[in-house]
PDB file of N, CA and C in Angstrom:
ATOM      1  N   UNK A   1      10.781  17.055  22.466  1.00 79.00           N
ATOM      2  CA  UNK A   1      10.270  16.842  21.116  1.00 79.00           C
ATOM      3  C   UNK A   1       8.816  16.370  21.198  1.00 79.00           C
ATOM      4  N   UNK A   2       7.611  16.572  20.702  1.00 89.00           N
ATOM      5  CA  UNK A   2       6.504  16.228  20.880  1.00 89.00           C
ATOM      6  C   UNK A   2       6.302  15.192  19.888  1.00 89.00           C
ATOM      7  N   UNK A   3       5.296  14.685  20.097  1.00 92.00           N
ATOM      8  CA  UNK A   3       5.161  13.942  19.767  1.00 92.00           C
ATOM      9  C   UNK A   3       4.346  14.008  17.813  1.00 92.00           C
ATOM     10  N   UNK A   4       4.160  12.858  17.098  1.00 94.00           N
ATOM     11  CA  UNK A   4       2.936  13.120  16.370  1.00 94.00           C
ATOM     12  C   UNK A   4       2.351  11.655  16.300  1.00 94.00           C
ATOM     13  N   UNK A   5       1.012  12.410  15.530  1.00 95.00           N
ATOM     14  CA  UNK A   5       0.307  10.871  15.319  1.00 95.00           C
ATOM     15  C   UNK A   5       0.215  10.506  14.191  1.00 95.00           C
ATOM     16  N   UNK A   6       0.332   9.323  14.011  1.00 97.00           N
ATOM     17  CA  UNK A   6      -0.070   8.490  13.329  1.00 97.00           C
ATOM     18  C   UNK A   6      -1.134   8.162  12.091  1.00 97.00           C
ATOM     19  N   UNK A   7      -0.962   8.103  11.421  1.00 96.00           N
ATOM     20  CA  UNK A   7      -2.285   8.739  10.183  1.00 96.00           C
ATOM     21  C   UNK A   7      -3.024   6.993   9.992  1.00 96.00           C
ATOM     22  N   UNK A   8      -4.252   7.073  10.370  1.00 97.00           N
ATOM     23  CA  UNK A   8      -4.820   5.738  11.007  1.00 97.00           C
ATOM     24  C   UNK A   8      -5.157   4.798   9.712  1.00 97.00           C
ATOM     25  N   UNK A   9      -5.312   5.701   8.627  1.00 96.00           N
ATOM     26  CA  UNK A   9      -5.516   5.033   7.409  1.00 96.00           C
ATOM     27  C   UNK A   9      -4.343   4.477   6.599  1.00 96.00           C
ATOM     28  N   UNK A  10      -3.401   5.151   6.579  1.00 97.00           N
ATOM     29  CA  UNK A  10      -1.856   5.165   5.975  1.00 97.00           C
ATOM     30  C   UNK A  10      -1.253   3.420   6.815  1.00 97.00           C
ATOM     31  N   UNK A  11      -1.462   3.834   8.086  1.00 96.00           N
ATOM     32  CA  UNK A  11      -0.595   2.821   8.786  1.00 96.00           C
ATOM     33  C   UNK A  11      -1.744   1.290   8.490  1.00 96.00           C
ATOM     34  N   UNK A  12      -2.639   1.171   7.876  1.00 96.00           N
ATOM     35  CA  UNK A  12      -3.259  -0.355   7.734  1.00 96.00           C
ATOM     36  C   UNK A  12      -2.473  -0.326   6.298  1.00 96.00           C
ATOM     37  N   UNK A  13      -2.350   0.443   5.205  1.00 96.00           N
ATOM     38  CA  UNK A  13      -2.179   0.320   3.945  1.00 96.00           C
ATOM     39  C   UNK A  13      -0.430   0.009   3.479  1.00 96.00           C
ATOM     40  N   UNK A  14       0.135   0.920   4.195  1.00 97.00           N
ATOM     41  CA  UNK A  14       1.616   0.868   4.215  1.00 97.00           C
ATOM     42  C   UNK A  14       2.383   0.525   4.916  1.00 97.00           C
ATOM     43  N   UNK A  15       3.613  -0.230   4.617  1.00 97.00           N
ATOM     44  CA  UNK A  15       4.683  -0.846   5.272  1.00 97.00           C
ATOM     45  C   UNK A  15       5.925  -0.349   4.865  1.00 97.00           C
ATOM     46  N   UNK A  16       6.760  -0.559   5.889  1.00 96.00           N
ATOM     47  CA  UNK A  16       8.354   0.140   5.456  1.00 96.00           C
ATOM     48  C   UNK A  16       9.488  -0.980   5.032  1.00 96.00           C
ATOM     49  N   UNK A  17      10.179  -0.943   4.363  1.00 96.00           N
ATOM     50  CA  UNK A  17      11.425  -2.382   4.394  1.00 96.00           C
ATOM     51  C   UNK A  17      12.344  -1.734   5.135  1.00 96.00           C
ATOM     52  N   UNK A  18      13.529  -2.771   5.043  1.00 95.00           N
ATOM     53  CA  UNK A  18      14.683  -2.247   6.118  1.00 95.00           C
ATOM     54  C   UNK A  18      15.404  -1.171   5.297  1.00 95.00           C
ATOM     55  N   UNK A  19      15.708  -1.059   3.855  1.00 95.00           N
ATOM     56  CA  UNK A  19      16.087   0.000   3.510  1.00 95.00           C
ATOM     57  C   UNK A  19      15.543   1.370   3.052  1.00 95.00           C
ATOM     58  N   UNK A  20      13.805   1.212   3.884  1.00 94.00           N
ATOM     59  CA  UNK A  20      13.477   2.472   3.773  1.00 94.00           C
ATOM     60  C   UNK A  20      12.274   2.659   2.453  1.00 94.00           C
ATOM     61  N   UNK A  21      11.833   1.754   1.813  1.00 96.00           N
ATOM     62  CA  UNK A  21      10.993   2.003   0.730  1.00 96.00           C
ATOM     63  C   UNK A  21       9.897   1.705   1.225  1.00 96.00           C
ATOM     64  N   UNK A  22       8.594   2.182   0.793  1.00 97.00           N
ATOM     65  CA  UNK A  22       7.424   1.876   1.100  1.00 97.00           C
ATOM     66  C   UNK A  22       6.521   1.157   0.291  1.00 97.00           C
ATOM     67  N   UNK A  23       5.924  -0.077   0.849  1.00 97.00           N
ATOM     68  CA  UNK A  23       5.510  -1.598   0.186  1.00 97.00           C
ATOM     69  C   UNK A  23       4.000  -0.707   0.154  1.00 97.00           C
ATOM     70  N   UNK A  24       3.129  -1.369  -0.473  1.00 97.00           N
ATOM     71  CA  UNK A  24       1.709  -1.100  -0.475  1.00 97.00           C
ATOM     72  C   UNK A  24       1.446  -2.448  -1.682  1.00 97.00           C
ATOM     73  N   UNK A  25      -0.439  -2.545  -1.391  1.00 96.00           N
ATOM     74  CA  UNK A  25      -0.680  -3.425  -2.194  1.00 96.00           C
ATOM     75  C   UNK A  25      -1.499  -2.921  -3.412  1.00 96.00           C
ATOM     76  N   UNK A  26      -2.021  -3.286  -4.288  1.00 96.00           N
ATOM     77  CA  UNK A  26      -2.334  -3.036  -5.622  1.00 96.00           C
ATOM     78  C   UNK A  26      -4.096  -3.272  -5.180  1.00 96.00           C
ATOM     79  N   UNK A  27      -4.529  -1.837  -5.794  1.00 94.00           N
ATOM     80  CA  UNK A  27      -6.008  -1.677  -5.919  1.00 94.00           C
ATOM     81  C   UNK A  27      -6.648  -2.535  -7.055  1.00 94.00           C
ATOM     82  N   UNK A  28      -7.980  -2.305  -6.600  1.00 92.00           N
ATOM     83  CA  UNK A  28      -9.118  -3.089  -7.357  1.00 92.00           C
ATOM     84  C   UNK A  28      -8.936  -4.586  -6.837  1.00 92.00           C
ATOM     85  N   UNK A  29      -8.810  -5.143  -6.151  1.00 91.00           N
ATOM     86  CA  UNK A  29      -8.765  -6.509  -5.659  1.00 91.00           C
ATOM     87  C   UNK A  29      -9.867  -7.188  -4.256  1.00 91.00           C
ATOM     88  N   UNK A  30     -10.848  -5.851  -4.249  1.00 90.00           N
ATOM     89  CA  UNK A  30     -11.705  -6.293  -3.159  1.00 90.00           C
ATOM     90  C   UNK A  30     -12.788  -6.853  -3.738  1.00 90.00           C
ATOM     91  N   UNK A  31     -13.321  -6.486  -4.912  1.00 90.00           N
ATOM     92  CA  UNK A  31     -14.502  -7.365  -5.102  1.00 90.00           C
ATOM     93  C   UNK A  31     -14.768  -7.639  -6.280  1.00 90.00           C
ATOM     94  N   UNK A  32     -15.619  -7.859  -6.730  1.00 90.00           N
ATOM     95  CA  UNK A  32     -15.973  -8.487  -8.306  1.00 90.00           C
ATOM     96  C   UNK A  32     -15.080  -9.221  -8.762  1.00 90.00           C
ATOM     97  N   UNK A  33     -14.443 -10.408  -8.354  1.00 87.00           N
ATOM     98  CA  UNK A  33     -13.320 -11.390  -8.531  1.00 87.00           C
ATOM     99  C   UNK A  33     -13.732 -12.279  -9.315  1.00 87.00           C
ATOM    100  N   UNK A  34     -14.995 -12.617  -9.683  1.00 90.00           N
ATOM    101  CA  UNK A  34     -15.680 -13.717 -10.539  1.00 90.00           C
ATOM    102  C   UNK A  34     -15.945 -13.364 -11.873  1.00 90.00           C
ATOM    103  N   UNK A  35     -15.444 -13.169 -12.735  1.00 82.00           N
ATOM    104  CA  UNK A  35     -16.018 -13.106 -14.224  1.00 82.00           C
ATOM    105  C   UNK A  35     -16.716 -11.766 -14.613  1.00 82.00           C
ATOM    106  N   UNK A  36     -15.850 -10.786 -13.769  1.00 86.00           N
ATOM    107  CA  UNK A  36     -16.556  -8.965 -14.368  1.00 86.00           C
ATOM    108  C   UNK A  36     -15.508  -8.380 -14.506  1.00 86.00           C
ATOM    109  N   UNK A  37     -14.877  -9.210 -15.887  1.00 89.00           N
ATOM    110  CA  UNK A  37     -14.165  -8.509 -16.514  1.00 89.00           C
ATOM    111  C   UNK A  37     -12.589  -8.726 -16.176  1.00 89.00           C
ATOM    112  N   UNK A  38     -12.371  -9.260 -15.150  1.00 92.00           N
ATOM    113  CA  UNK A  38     -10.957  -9.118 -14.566  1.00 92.00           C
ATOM    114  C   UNK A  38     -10.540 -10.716 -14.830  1.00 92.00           C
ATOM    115  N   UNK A  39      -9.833 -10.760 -15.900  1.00 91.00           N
ATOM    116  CA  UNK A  39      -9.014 -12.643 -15.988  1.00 91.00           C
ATOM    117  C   UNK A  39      -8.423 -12.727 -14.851  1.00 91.00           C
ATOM    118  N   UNK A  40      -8.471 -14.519 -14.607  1.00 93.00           N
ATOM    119  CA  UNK A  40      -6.842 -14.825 -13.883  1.00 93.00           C
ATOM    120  C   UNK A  40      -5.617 -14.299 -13.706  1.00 93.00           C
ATOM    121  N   UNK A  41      -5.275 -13.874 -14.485  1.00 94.00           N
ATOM    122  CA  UNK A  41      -3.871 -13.520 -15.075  1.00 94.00           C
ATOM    123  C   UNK A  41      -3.745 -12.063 -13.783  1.00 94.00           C
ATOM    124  N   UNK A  42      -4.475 -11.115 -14.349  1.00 93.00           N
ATOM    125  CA  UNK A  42      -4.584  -9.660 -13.516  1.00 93.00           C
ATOM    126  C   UNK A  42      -4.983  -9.981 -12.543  1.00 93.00           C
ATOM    127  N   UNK A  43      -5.994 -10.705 -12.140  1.00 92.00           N
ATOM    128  CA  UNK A  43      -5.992 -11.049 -10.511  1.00 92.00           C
ATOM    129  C   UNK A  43      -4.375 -11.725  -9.610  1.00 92.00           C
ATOM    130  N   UNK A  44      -4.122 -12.530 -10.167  1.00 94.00           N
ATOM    131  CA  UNK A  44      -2.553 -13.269 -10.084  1.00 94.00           C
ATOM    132  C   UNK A  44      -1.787 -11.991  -9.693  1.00 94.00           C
ATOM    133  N   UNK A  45      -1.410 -11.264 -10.582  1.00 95.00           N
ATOM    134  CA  UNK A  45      -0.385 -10.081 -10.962  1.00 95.00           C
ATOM    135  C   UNK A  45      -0.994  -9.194  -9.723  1.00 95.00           C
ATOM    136  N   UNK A  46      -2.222  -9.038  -8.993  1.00 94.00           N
ATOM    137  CA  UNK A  46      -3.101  -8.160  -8.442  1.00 94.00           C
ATOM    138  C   UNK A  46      -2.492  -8.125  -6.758  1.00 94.00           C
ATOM    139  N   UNK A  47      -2.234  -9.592  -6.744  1.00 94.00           N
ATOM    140  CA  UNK A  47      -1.725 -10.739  -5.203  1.00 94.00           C
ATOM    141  C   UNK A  47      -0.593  -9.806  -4.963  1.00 94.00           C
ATOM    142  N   UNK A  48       0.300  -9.609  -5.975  1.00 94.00           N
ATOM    143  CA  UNK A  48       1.575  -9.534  -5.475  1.00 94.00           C
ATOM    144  C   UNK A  48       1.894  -7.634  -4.441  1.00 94.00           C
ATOM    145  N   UNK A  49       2.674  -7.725  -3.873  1.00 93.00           N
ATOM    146  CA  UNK A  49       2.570  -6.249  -3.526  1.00 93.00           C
ATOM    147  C   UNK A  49       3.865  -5.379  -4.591  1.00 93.00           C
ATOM    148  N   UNK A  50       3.903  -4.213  -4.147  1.00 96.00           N
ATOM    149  CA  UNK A  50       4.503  -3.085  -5.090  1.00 96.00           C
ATOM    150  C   UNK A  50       5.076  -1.976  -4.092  1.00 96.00           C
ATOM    151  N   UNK A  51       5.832  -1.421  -5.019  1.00 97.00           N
ATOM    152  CA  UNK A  51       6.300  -0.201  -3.814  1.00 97.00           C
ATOM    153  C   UNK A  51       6.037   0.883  -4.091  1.00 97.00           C
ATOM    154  N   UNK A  52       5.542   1.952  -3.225  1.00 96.00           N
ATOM    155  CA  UNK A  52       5.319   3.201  -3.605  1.00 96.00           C
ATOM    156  C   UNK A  52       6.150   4.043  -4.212  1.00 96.00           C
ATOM    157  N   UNK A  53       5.797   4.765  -5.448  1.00 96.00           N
ATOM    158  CA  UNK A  53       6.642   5.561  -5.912  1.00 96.00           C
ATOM    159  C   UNK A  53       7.171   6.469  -5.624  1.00 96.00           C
ATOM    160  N   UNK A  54       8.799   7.397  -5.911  1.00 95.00           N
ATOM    161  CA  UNK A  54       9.318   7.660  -5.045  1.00 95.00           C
ATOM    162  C   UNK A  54       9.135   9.165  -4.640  1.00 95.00           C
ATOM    163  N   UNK A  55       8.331   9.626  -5.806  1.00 97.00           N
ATOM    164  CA  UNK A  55       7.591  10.855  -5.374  1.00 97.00           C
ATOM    165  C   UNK A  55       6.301  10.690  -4.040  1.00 97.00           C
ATOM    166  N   UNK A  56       5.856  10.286  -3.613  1.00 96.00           N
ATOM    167  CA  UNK A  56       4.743  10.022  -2.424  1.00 96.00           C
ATOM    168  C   UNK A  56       5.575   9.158  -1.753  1.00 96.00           C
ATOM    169  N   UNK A  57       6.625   8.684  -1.452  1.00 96.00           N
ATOM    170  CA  UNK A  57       7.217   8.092  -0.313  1.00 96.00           C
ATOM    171  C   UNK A  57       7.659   8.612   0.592  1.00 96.00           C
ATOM    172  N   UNK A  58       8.142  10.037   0.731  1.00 96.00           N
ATOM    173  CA  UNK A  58       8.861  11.014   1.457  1.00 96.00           C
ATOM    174  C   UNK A  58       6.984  11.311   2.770  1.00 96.00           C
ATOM    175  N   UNK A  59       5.820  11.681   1.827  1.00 97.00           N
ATOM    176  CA  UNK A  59       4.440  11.856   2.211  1.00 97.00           C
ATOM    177  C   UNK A  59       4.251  10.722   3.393  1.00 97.00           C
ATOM    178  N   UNK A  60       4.354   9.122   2.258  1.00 97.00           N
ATOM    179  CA  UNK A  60       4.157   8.421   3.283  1.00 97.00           C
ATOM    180  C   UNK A  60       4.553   8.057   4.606  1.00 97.00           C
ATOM    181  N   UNK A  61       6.002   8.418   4.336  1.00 97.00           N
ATOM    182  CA  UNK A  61       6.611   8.152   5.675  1.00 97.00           C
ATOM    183  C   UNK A  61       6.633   9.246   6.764  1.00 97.00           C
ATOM    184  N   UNK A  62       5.859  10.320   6.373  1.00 96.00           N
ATOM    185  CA  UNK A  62       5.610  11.092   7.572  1.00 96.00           C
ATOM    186  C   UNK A  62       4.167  10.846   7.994  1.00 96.00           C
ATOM    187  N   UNK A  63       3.295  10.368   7.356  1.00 96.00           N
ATOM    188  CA  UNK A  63       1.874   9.843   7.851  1.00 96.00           C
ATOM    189  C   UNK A  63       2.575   8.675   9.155  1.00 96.00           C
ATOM    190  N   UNK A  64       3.439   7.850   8.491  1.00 96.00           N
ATOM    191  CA  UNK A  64       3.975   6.587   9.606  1.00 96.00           C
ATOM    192  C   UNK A  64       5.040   7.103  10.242  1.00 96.00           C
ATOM    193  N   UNK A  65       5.226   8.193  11.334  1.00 95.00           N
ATOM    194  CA  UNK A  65       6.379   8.057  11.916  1.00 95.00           C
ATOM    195  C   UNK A  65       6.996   7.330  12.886  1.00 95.00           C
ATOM    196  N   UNK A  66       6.127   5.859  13.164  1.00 93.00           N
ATOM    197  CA  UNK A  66       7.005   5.253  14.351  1.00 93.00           C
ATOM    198  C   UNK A  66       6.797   3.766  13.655  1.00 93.00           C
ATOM    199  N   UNK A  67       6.449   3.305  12.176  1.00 87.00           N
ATOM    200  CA  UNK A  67       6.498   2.153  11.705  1.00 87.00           C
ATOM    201  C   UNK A  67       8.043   1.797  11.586  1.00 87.00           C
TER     202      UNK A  67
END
């Protein structure tokens, strides 16, 4: 069976749980954090992670095949 690789961008962004869903975190949270536009509240809500939906999860998990 040969091998494949690893999709170098996919594997910093995505994680797998034990039953198989794929975690990712929520965009827009790298910069402009001070008063452009984005309250507390959506930054708060921003922290938490999410799971990929289940249409692009089948995608993701062949970018990660040995996570």
């Amino acid at each position: 069976m040969p091998k494949l690789k690893t999709h170098t961008g996919a594997k910093k962004r995505f994680n797998l749980t034990k039953t198989g869903k794929v975690k990712r975190a929520h965009a827009y949270k790298s910069h402009l954090l001070n008063g452009h536009g984005k309250d507390t509240k959506r930054k708060r809500g921003l922290r938490k992670g999410a799971y990929a939906d289940v249409t692009n999860a089948a995608t993701v998990k062949r970018m990660i095949p040995y996570k």
